[in-house]
Coordinates of C-alpha atoms and ligand atoms in Angstrom, one line a residue:
Chain A
M326 CA -14.3 82.4 133.4
R327 CA -10.7 84.1 134.4
P328 CA -8.6 85.4 131.8
F329 CA -5.6 83.4 130.9
D330 CA -2.7 83.7 128.2
Y331 CA -2.2 81.2 125.4
V332 CA 0.7 79.9 123.6
R333 CA 1.4 77.4 121.4
A334 CA 4.6 75.0 121.9
D335 CA 7.0 74.4 118.9
D336 CA 8.3 71.4 120.5
P337 CA 8.2 69.5 123.8
A338 CA 10.8 71.3 125.1
G339 CA 9.7 74.4 124.7
A340 CA 6.2 73.5 126.1
V341 CA 7.9 72.1 129.5
A342 CA 10.1 75.9 129.4
A343 CA 7.0 77.9 128.7
M344 CA 5.6 76.1 131.8
A345 CA 8.6 76.2 134.2
E346 CA 8.2 79.9 134.6
R347 CA 4.1 79.8 135.2
P348 CA 3.1 77.4 138.5
D349 CA -0.1 78.5 137.3
A350 CA 0.3 77.3 133.8
A351 CA -1.7 74.1 132.2
Y352 CA -1.1 72.5 128.8
L353 CA -3.9 72.4 126.7
A354 CA -4.1 68.8 124.6
G355 CA -7.9 68.0 122.5
G356 CA -9.6 70.1 125.8
T357 CA -12.2 67.9 126.1
N358 CA -11.7 67.9 129.8
L359 CA -9.9 71.0 130.0
V360 CA -12.1 73.7 128.4
D361 CA -15.1 71.5 130.3
H362 CA -13.1 72.7 133.8
L363 CA -12.7 76.1 132.5
K364 CA -16.2 76.5 131.9
L365 CA -17.4 75.6 135.4
G366 CA -14.7 77.0 137.0
I367 CA -12.6 73.7 138.9
T368 CA -9.8 75.1 137.9
A369 CA -8.2 78.4 136.4
P370 CA -4.7 78.8 134.7
D371 CA -3.5 82.0 133.7
L372 CA -1.9 80.3 130.9
L373 CA -2.4 77.9 128.3
V374 CA -0.2 76.0 126.6
D375 CA -1.2 74.3 123.5
L376 CA 0.5 71.4 122.1
G377 CA -1.2 70.8 119.3
R378 CA 0.8 71.3 117.0
L379 CA 4.0 69.3 118.8
D380 CA 5.1 66.7 116.3
L381 CA 3.5 63.8 118.9
A382 CA 0.6 62.6 117.1
D383 CA 2.2 59.2 115.5
I384 CA 2.7 55.4 116.2
E385 CA 5.8 54.6 115.5
E386 CA 7.0 50.7 115.8
L387 CA 9.9 50.2 118.2
P388 CA 12.5 48.0 117.8
D389 CA 11.8 45.2 120.0
G390 CA 8.3 44.8 118.2
G391 CA 6.3 47.2 120.4
L392 CA 4.6 50.5 119.5
R393 CA 5.1 54.1 121.0
V394 CA 1.9 55.8 120.9
G395 CA 2.7 59.9 120.5
A396 CA 0.5 61.6 123.6
M397 CA -1.0 63.7 120.5
V398 CA -2.4 60.5 119.3
R399 CA -6.3 60.9 119.1
N400 CA -8.0 58.1 120.9
S401 CA -10.2 57.5 117.5
D402 CA -6.7 57.1 115.4
L403 CA -5.2 54.8 118.2
A404 CA -8.2 53.0 118.1
A405 CA -8.3 52.6 114.1
D406 CA -4.6 51.9 113.6
P407 CA -4.2 48.2 112.6
R408 CA -1.5 47.0 114.4
V409 CA -3.5 48.2 117.3
R410 CA -6.1 46.2 116.1
R411 CA -4.2 43.2 115.6
D412 CA -1.8 43.3 118.5
H413 CA -3.8 45.2 121.2
P414 CA -7.5 44.2 120.3
M415 CA -8.5 45.1 124.1
L416 CA -6.9 48.7 124.0
S417 CA -8.9 49.3 120.6
R418 CA -12.3 48.0 122.2
A419 CA -11.8 50.2 125.5
L420 CA -10.9 53.4 123.7
L421 CA -13.9 53.0 121.9
S422 CA -16.2 52.1 124.6
G423 CA -15.1 55.5 126.1
A424 CA -17.0 58.5 125.6
S425 CA -18.3 59.5 121.6
G426 CA -17.3 59.5 118.0
Q427 CA -16.7 63.5 118.4
L428 CA -14.7 63.2 121.8
R429 CA -12.7 60.9 120.7
N430 CA -11.8 62.2 117.2
A431 CA -11.1 65.5 119.6
A432 CA -9.4 63.4 122.8
T433 CA -5.8 62.5 122.9
T434 CA -3.3 59.7 124.7
G435 CA -2.2 62.2 127.1
G436 CA -5.1 63.8 127.6
N437 CA -6.8 60.8 128.5
L438 CA -4.8 59.8 131.1
L439 CA -4.6 63.1 132.9
Q440 CA -8.1 63.4 132.9
R441 CA -9.8 64.1 136.1
T442 CA -12.4 62.4 138.1
R443 CA -16.5 62.5 137.2
C444 CA -17.6 62.7 141.0
V445 CA -20.3 65.2 140.5
Y446 CA -19.3 67.3 143.9
F447 CA -15.8 67.5 142.1
Q448 CA -17.2 68.8 139.1
D449 CA -19.3 70.8 141.6
P450 CA -17.4 74.3 142.7
T451 CA -20.6 75.4 145.0
T452 CA -20.3 72.0 146.8
P453 CA -17.3 70.8 149.4
C454 CA -14.6 68.3 148.2
N455 CA -11.1 67.7 149.6
K456 CA -9.8 67.1 145.8
R457 CA -10.9 70.5 144.2
A458 CA -10.4 72.5 147.5
P459 CA -8.1 70.6 149.9
G460 CA -9.3 70.3 153.5
S461 CA -13.0 71.6 152.5
G462 CA -14.5 68.1 152.7
C463 CA -16.3 65.2 150.9
S464 CA -19.5 65.3 149.7
A465 CA -19.5 62.0 148.0
L466 CA -19.7 60.4 151.7
G467 CA -22.9 60.3 152.3
G468 CA -24.5 61.3 148.9
Y469 CA -24.3 59.8 145.7
T470 CA -21.7 56.9 145.4
R471 CA -22.6 55.1 142.6
Y472 CA -19.4 56.0 140.5
H473 CA -17.5 56.0 143.4
A474 CA -14.7 53.8 144.9
I475 CA -15.0 50.2 146.3
L476 CA -11.0 49.6 146.2
G477 CA -7.6 52.0 147.7
A478 CA -10.1 54.7 148.8
S479 CA -9.5 57.1 151.9
D480 CA -11.7 58.9 154.5
A481 CA -10.4 62.3 152.6
C482 CA -12.1 60.7 148.9
I483 CA -13.7 58.5 147.1
A484 CA -13.4 59.5 144.0
T485 CA -13.0 57.3 140.9
H486 CA -10.4 58.0 138.0
P487 CA -12.6 57.8 134.5
S488 CA -10.6 56.9 131.7
D489 CA -11.4 53.4 129.8
M490 CA -7.9 53.5 127.8
A491 CA -5.9 53.6 131.1
V492 CA -7.3 50.4 132.0
A493 CA -6.5 48.3 129.0
L494 CA -2.8 50.2 129.4
A495 CA -2.7 49.6 133.3
A496 CA -3.3 45.2 131.7
L497 CA -1.0 45.7 128.9
D498 CA 1.8 46.5 131.1
A499 CA 2.7 49.8 128.9
T500 CA 5.1 52.3 130.0
V501 CA 4.7 56.3 129.6
V502 CA 7.2 58.8 129.1
V503 CA 7.4 62.3 130.5
L504 CA 9.9 64.9 130.1
G505 CA 10.4 67.2 133.1
D506 CA 12.9 70.0 133.7
D507 CA 15.1 67.7 134.9
G508 CA 15.0 65.2 131.2
E509 CA 12.7 62.1 130.4
K510 CA 11.9 59.5 132.8
R511 CA 10.0 56.6 132.5
L512 CA 7.0 54.8 134.1
P513 CA 4.8 52.1 134.3
L514 CA 1.6 53.0 133.3
T515 CA 0.6 51.3 136.7
A516 CA 3.0 53.8 138.8
L517 CA 0.7 56.9 136.9
H518 CA -2.2 57.5 139.0
R519 CA -1.8 57.6 142.9
L520 CA -4.1 56.5 145.4
P521 CA -6.0 59.4 146.9
G522 CA -4.6 58.9 150.6
D523 CA -5.2 62.2 152.6
E524 CA -3.4 64.2 149.4
P525 CA -6.8 63.4 147.0
E526 CA -5.7 66.9 145.1
R527 CA -2.8 64.9 143.6
D528 CA -4.3 62.5 141.1
T529 CA -1.0 61.3 139.5
V530 CA 3.0 61.2 141.0
L531 CA 3.6 63.9 137.6
E532 CA 4.9 67.5 138.8
H533 CA 3.6 71.0 137.6
G534 CA 5.2 71.0 134.3
D535 CA 5.7 67.0 133.3
L536 CA 4.5 66.5 129.9
I537 CA 3.3 63.5 128.6
T538 CA 5.7 62.5 125.6
A539 CA 4.2 59.0 124.3
V540 CA 2.5 55.2 126.1
E541 CA 5.0 52.4 124.8
L542 CA 3.2 49.4 124.4
P543 CA 5.4 46.3 125.0
P544 CA 5.7 43.7 122.1
P545 CA 2.4 41.6 121.5
D546 CA 2.6 37.9 122.4
G547 CA -0.6 35.5 121.0
A548 CA -2.3 35.6 124.3
A549 CA -2.6 39.4 123.9
R550 CA -4.0 39.0 120.3
T551 CA -6.0 36.1 120.9
R552 CA -6.9 36.2 124.5
S553 CA -7.9 39.5 125.9
T554 CA -11.0 41.6 125.9
Y555 CA -12.1 44.9 127.6
R556 CA -15.8 45.0 129.3
K557 CA -17.9 48.1 130.4
I558 CA -20.4 47.7 132.3
R559 CA -22.7 50.7 132.4
D560 CA -26.1 52.4 133.2
R561 CA -26.6 53.4 129.2
A562 CA -25.3 50.7 126.2
S563 CA -23.4 53.6 124.9
Y564 CA -21.8 57.2 125.7
A565 CA -22.0 56.2 129.5
F566 CA -18.9 56.2 132.4
A567 CA -17.9 52.7 133.7
L568 CA -19.9 51.4 136.9
V569 CA -17.0 48.7 136.4
S570 CA -15.2 47.8 133.9
V571 CA -12.6 45.0 133.2
A572 CA -9.4 44.5 131.0
A573 CA -7.9 41.0 131.4
V574 CA -5.1 38.8 129.2
L575 CA -5.2 35.2 130.0
E576 CA -2.6 32.8 128.9
L577 CA -2.9 29.4 128.7
D578 CA -0.1 26.3 128.7
P579 CA -0.4 25.2 125.3
D580 CA 1.6 21.8 126.7
A581 CA -0.9 20.7 129.8
A582 CA -3.0 17.6 129.6
R583 CA -5.8 20.1 130.9
P584 CA -6.5 23.9 130.2
T585 CA -4.0 25.2 132.2
I586 CA -3.8 29.0 132.9
L587 CA 0.4 30.1 132.7
S588 CA -0.6 33.9 133.6
A589 CA -3.3 36.9 133.7
R590 CA -2.9 40.4 133.3
I591 CA -6.2 41.9 134.7
A592 CA -7.0 45.6 135.6
L593 CA -10.7 46.9 137.2
G594 CA -11.6 50.3 136.0
G595 CA -14.7 52.3 137.9
V596 CA -13.7 50.9 141.1
A597 CA -11.0 53.1 142.3
H598 CA -8.8 56.0 142.1
A599 CA -6.3 54.5 139.7
P600 CA -6.8 51.9 137.3
W601 CA -6.8 48.8 139.8
R602 CA -4.4 46.3 138.8
A603 CA -5.7 42.8 139.9
R604 CA -2.4 41.1 141.0
R605 CA -3.7 38.7 143.8
A606 CA -6.3 37.2 141.4
E607 CA -2.8 36.7 139.4
Q608 CA -1.2 35.2 141.1
L609 CA -4.3 32.9 142.2
L610 CA -4.7 32.1 138.6
A611 CA -0.8 31.6 137.2
G612 CA -0.8 27.5 137.2
A613 CA -4.0 27.1 138.4
P614 CA -6.4 25.2 135.8
A615 CA -8.3 27.3 134.0
T616 CA -11.9 26.5 135.3
R617 CA -15.1 28.8 136.4
E618 CA -14.0 27.7 139.9
S619 CA -10.1 29.4 139.6
F620 CA -12.0 32.3 138.1
R621 CA -14.9 32.9 141.1
R622 CA -12.1 31.8 143.4
A623 CA -9.8 35.0 142.6
A624 CA -12.1 37.0 141.4
A625 CA -13.6 37.1 145.1
A626 CA -10.0 36.9 147.0
E627 CA -9.2 40.5 145.0
L628 CA -12.4 42.0 146.2
E629 CA -12.2 40.5 149.7
R630 CA -10.0 44.3 150.4
A631 CA -12.8 46.6 148.9
R632 CA -14.4 48.7 151.2
P633 CA -17.9 49.9 149.8
V634 CA -19.8 52.6 150.8
A635 CA -23.8 53.8 151.5
G636 CA -25.2 52.9 147.6
N637 CA -22.3 51.3 146.1
E638 CA -22.3 48.0 147.8
F639 CA -23.8 46.6 144.1
K640 CA -20.0 47.6 142.9
V641 CA -18.4 44.4 144.5
T642 CA -20.7 41.9 143.4
M643 CA -20.7 43.0 140.2
A644 CA -16.4 43.3 140.1
Q645 CA -16.3 40.6 141.2
G646 CA -18.9 38.9 138.6
A647 CA -17.3 40.3 135.8
M648 CA -14.3 39.5 136.1
G649 CA -14.7 35.9 136.4
S650 CA -16.9 35.8 133.9
V651 CA -15.0 37.7 131.4
L652 CA -11.9 35.3 132.4
A653 CA -14.0 32.3 131.9
E654 CA -14.9 33.4 128.3
L655 CA -11.3 34.1 127.7
A656 CA -10.7 30.4 128.6
G657 CA -13.4 29.5 125.9
L658 CA -15.5 28.5 129.2
G659 CA -18.7 29.6 126.8
E660 CA -21.9 30.8 128.8
E661 CA -22.4 30.1 132.5
N662 CA -25.6 27.8 133.5
E663 CA -25.6 28.4 137.3
D664 CA -27.8 24.7 137.4
S665 CA -24.7 22.4 136.7
P666 CA -21.1 23.8 138.1
D667 CA -18.2 22.6 136.3
E668 CA -16.6 21.1 138.8
Chain B
M1399 CA -6.0 89.6 125.0
G1400 CA -6.8 89.7 121.6
H1401 CA -5.4 86.7 119.4
P1402 CA -5.9 86.5 115.4
V1403 CA -6.9 83.6 114.1
H1404 CA -8.0 82.4 110.2
L1405 CA -10.7 80.3 110.0
I1406 CA -12.0 78.9 106.7
I1407 CA -15.8 78.4 107.8
D1408 CA -18.3 76.6 105.1
G1409 CA -15.4 77.9 102.7
Q1410 CA -15.4 81.0 103.3
P1411 CA -11.8 82.7 104.4
H1412 CA -12.0 85.0 108.1
D1413 CA -9.6 86.8 109.9
L1414 CA -10.6 87.3 113.3
T1415 CA -9.2 88.4 116.6
V1416 CA -10.5 86.4 119.3
D1417 CA -9.8 86.5 122.9
P1418 CA -8.3 83.2 124.3
R1419 CA -11.4 81.7 126.1
T1420 CA -13.4 82.0 123.0
T1421 CA -14.8 78.4 121.7
L1422 CA -15.5 77.7 118.5
L1423 CA -18.8 77.5 118.8
D1424 CA -18.7 81.1 120.2
A1425 CA -17.2 82.3 117.1
L1426 CA -19.2 81.0 114.9
R1427 CA -22.3 81.8 116.6
D1428 CA -21.7 85.0 118.3
H1429 CA -18.5 86.8 116.8
L1430 CA -19.6 85.5 113.0
G1431 CA -23.0 85.4 112.8
N1432 CA -23.2 81.3 111.7
M1433 CA -26.3 79.8 113.3
S1434 CA -26.3 76.8 112.3
P1435 CA -24.6 74.7 115.1
K1436 CA -26.2 74.8 117.9
K1437 CA -25.6 75.2 121.9
G1438 CA -27.3 72.7 124.1
C1439 CA -25.2 71.9 126.7
D1440 CA -22.1 73.7 126.3
H1441 CA -20.1 70.9 127.8
G1442 CA -19.8 68.2 125.4
Q1443 CA -22.6 66.2 126.4
C1444 CA -25.1 66.7 123.6
G1445 CA -23.6 66.9 120.3
A1446 CA -25.7 69.9 119.1
C1447 CA -22.6 72.0 118.3
T1448 CA -21.0 69.4 116.2
V1449 CA -19.0 70.5 113.2
L1450 CA -16.4 69.2 111.1
V1451 CA -13.0 70.8 111.3
D1452 CA -10.7 69.7 108.8
G1453 CA -12.7 66.7 108.0
R1454 CA -12.7 64.9 111.3
R1455 CA -16.3 65.8 113.3
L1456 CA -16.0 67.8 116.4
N1457 CA -17.7 69.1 119.9
S1458 CA -17.3 72.8 119.0
C1459 CA -17.9 74.0 122.6
L1460 CA -14.9 72.0 123.7
L1461 CA -12.8 73.5 120.9
L1462 CA -10.3 77.1 122.0
A1463 CA -11.0 78.9 118.4
V1464 CA -7.6 80.2 119.5
S1465 CA -6.0 76.6 119.0
L1466 CA -7.6 76.5 115.7
D1467 CA -5.4 78.9 113.4
G1468 CA -6.2 78.1 109.4
A1469 CA -8.3 75.3 110.1
E1470 CA -11.2 74.2 107.4
V1471 CA -14.6 74.0 109.6
L1472 CA -17.7 72.8 108.1
T1473 CA -21.2 73.0 109.4
S1474 CA -24.3 72.0 108.7
D1475 CA -25.0 75.0 106.2
G1476 CA -22.4 74.6 104.4
L1477 CA -23.0 70.9 103.7
A1478 CA -25.5 72.5 101.8
P1479 CA -23.2 74.9 99.3
D1480 CA -25.5 77.5 97.3
G1481 CA -28.6 75.5 99.2
E1482 CA -28.2 72.5 97.5
P1483 CA -29.1 70.1 100.3
S1484 CA -26.4 66.8 100.7
V1485 CA -27.4 63.1 100.5
L1486 CA -28.1 63.3 104.3
H1487 CA -30.1 66.9 104.3
T1488 CA -32.5 64.7 101.9
A1489 CA -32.3 61.6 103.9
F1490 CA -33.2 63.0 107.3
L1491 CA -36.1 65.4 105.1
E1492 CA -37.2 62.4 103.2
Q1493 CA -37.6 60.4 106.7
D1494 CA -39.0 63.2 108.9
A1495 CA -36.2 62.5 111.3
F1496 CA -36.7 65.5 113.6
Q1497 CA -39.1 67.4 114.9
C1498 CA -38.1 70.6 116.6
G1499 CA -34.9 70.5 114.6
Y1500 CA -32.8 72.0 117.1
C1501 CA -30.1 68.6 118.0
T1502 CA -30.7 68.3 113.6
P1503 CA -27.3 70.3 112.6
G1504 CA -25.2 68.4 115.1
Q1505 CA -26.9 65.2 113.6
I1506 CA -25.8 66.4 110.1
C1507 CA -22.7 67.1 110.7
S1508 CA -22.1 63.8 112.9
A1509 CA -23.4 61.3 110.4
T1510 CA -21.2 63.2 107.6
G1511 CA -18.2 62.0 110.3
V1512 CA -19.6 58.9 111.0
L1513 CA -20.2 57.7 106.8
R1514 CA -17.0 58.9 106.1
E1515 CA -15.4 57.0 109.6
A1516 CA -16.8 53.9 108.1
A1517 CA -15.7 53.9 104.8
D1518 CA -12.6 54.3 105.8
G1519 CA -13.0 51.3 108.1
H1520 CA -12.6 52.6 111.3
P1521 CA -14.6 49.6 113.8
S1522 CA -17.1 51.1 116.5
V1523 CA -17.3 48.6 119.8
V1524 CA -20.5 46.4 118.4
T1525 CA -17.9 45.9 115.1
E1526 CA -18.1 42.3 115.4
D1527 CA -15.0 41.4 112.8
H1528 CA -13.2 44.4 115.1
G1529 CA -9.4 43.2 113.5
H1530 CA -9.8 43.9 109.7
D1531 CA -9.1 46.8 108.1
H1532 CA -12.2 47.5 105.2
P1533 CA -15.3 49.4 104.9
I1534 CA -17.9 49.0 107.7
E1535 CA -21.2 47.7 106.8
L1536 CA -23.6 50.8 108.5
T1537 CA -26.3 48.0 110.1
E1538 CA -28.6 50.0 112.7
D1539 CA -26.4 48.7 115.5
E1540 CA -23.8 50.6 114.4
I1541 CA -25.5 53.5 113.5
R1542 CA -26.6 53.8 117.0
E1543 CA -23.5 53.2 118.4
R1544 CA -21.7 55.4 116.2
M1545 CA -24.2 58.5 116.5
S1546 CA -24.5 58.3 120.2
G1547 CA -22.8 61.5 120.8
N1548 CA -25.7 63.5 119.6
L1549 CA -29.1 63.5 121.8
C1550 CA -32.4 64.4 120.5
R1551 CA -34.5 65.8 123.5
C1552 CA -37.6 65.1 120.7
G1553 CA -36.7 61.9 120.8
A1554 CA -37.0 61.2 116.7
Y1555 CA -33.9 58.8 117.3
V1556 CA -35.6 55.9 115.1
N1557 CA -36.1 58.3 112.1
I1558 CA -32.8 59.3 112.7
V1559 CA -31.1 55.9 112.2
A1560 CA -33.2 55.4 109.4
A1561 CA -32.3 58.3 107.3
V1562 CA -28.1 57.5 108.1
R1563 CA -29.4 54.0 106.9
Q1564 CA -30.8 55.4 103.5
A1565 CA -27.2 58.1 103.3
A1566 CA -25.4 55.4 103.8
G1567 CA -27.1 53.0 101.3
A1568 CA -27.0 55.9 98.9
S1569 CA -23.2 57.0 99.3
T1570 CA -21.7 53.5 99.4
A1571 CA -24.3 52.9 95.7
S1572 CA -22.6 56.3 94.4
E1573 CA -19.5 55.2 95.2
G1574 CA -19.7 52.3 93.5
T1575 CA -18.7 49.9 96.8
A1576 CA -21.9 48.3 97.8
R1577 CA -21.5 45.8 100.2
Ligands
FAD323 C1 -19.8 64.0 127.9 C2 -18.3 63.0 128.0 C3 -18.1 61.7 128.1 C4 -17.0 61.0 128.3 N1 -17.3 59.5 128.1 C5 -16.1 58.7 128.8 C6 -16.2 57.8 128.4 O1 -16.7 56.8 128.9 N2 -14.8 57.2 128.8 C7 -13.3 57.6 129.1 O2 -12.5 57.1 129.3 N3 -13.4 59.3 129.2 C8 -14.5 59.7 128.4 N4 -14.4 61.1 128.4 C9 -13.7 61.6 128.8 C10 -12.3 62.2 127.5 O3 -11.9 60.3 127.4 C11 -11.4 63.1 128.1 O4 -12.0 63.8 128.3 C12 -10.4 63.0 127.0 O5 -9.4 61.9 126.7 C13 -9.3 64.2 127.4 O6 -8.4 64.1 126.5 P1 -8.1 65.7 125.9 O7 -6.8 65.0 124.7 O8 -9.5 66.3 125.5 O9 -7.7 66.7 127.0 P2 -7.2 68.0 127.7 O10 -9.0 68.2 127.6 O11 -7.0 68.8 126.8 O12 -6.6 67.3 129.0 C14 -6.8 67.0 130.1 C15 -6.0 67.0 131.1 O13 -4.7 66.5 130.6 C16 -3.1 67.3 131.2 N5 -3.0 66.9 129.7 C17 -3.0 67.2 128.6 N6 -2.3 66.3 127.9 C18 -0.9 66.4 128.6 C19 0.4 65.8 128.1 N7 1.1 65.2 126.7 N8 1.4 66.2 129.3 C20 0.9 66.5 130.3 N9 -0.7 67.2 131.0 C21 -1.1 66.8 129.8 C22 -3.8 68.7 130.9 O14 -3.4 69.9 131.1 C23 -5.6 68.6 131.7 O15 -5.2 68.8 132.7 C24 -16.1 61.4 128.6 C25 -15.8 63.1 128.1 C26 -16.6 63.6 127.8 C27 -17.1 65.6 127.7
SF4_324 S1 -15.2 62.1 146.3 FE1 -12.7 63.0 145.9 S2 -13.8 64.6 144.4 FE2 -15.4 63.4 144.8 S3 -16.2 65.3 146.3 FE3 -15.1 63.6 148.2 S4 -12.9 64.2 148.0 FE4 -14.3 65.7 146.3
FES325 S1 -23.1 72.0 122.7 FE1 -21.7 70.9 122.8 S2 -21.8 68.9 123.2 FE2 -24.2 70.4 124.0
FES326 S1 -35.8 67.0 116.7 FE1 -36.1 68.4 118.6 S2 -34.1 67.9 119.6 FE2 -34.0 66.2 118.0

């Protein structure tokens, strides 16, 4: 491991200033991704700016009824917070289906968003990888692709973003608050992560030294409380990354004679370089009858754009099926019976 | 290069000077000769290095010692002061919850964290009544889910679950909150 200096930041402005002077410096939060990468030689900063003592570990209520989650709030504390469990159970479930109890005790809100892909070639410095070493090639193409993207990938990189929490936050319309050299900026969570394009080395739109200070959740609505969930499909029942995951909030029209969808907010995990907000499906569902057929059609429309590679074709069917069945469950349609379609 | 760090380890204060690259696991084993936490994978995947830091279970292989100035660290050894086994040590012995024993100190520290988290009402992903803040009953499903960050290469899982169940029963009974 390359030697590095270490400083402990006292306040957010001090952290940003410490980074500004050092182009090869990195922030240290829970360390569960960064320390691993230091050992693997994936990254070699010459200075770590420790965020551990920043006053960013609280969850505060906002005037509009939303919640402001400090960047240093640990994943386990966010998942256990009574307000989050009541108002945004989908977020709590997403957090709890990630990693392990020990890791969630360390992992932070900011670090979770900025964790890097688990692509095995990215994590192995002996193999070509455009994300780790731009221009060296992509070893995943023609290689092991089970955990790789089916939507929005490029010829340069087919990696996925591994976070469960970010998928729930994308469906919740969360906002990310960032402090940079030029002051504070706010961006929708869905605008934080990029698609790879021809710059796969850039995971997000953030610049060097940008500090995530908080994530803000909008005020809860009835649908988020009662008709929302997070489902994760993986190779083991626990302690495994998602092959495919679905976060969804479904709002039904209380005044309609037959069950009708007012709105749906859906995000998919494990399928793209960013949490994938399923806007096309959402558009089709708004105003549609709350039937299995509507959900199936919307899921199919969203996955129409899928471009799987050899070895991960199964994820198209898996994502489509998971999305349809999660929505049907939220609409109260119960277990699907293949033999008797409801339309 | 050296950074001063003050740590309280298993009740004893220590003043160390560490290279910032030193993990807590390496500080414990290589600098202080505390061999209780084990190095399995060194990448946060196996849980053999689990210790309690200020009461929370954490993977010591992913923590930089330099970042922990002032922290209280407990290893499985420290949970048995003066050789007096804890409820969990006893349960592991009585339920035969190990074979080679390599993963055991990490299992014990992790399970200690699990008992506290459940008593504090922290849900897991298999908790049915997710929205309600009350002590969680540690069923086998709950234990399996909550202990999934601790691998056992000998496959002693069945008895590990039984040991945690025994300890959970003992600790809720002794607190008078059996449900
Ligand atoms: C074995 C294992 C299994 C896992 N399984 C899952 C899983 O199933 N699902 C899942 O979602 N995750 C999983 N994880 C990943 C885990 O969730 C992340 O490692 C964790 O969330 C990262 O948070 P951290 O605070 O430790 O970040 P760090 O490791 O400290 O930092 C990560 C990155 O973010 C940057 N950073 C941190 N905080 C800020 C900030 N406030 N502003 C700007 N930059 C910042 C750092 O510089 C670094 O580049 C797993 C990890 C391991 C080791
Ligand atoms: S998929 Fe992306 S991260 Fe993986 S090897 Fe290819 S370029 Fe690297
Ligand atoms: S040695 Fe730390 S988790 Fe394996
Ligand atoms: S008892 Fe041998 S690894 Fe668990």
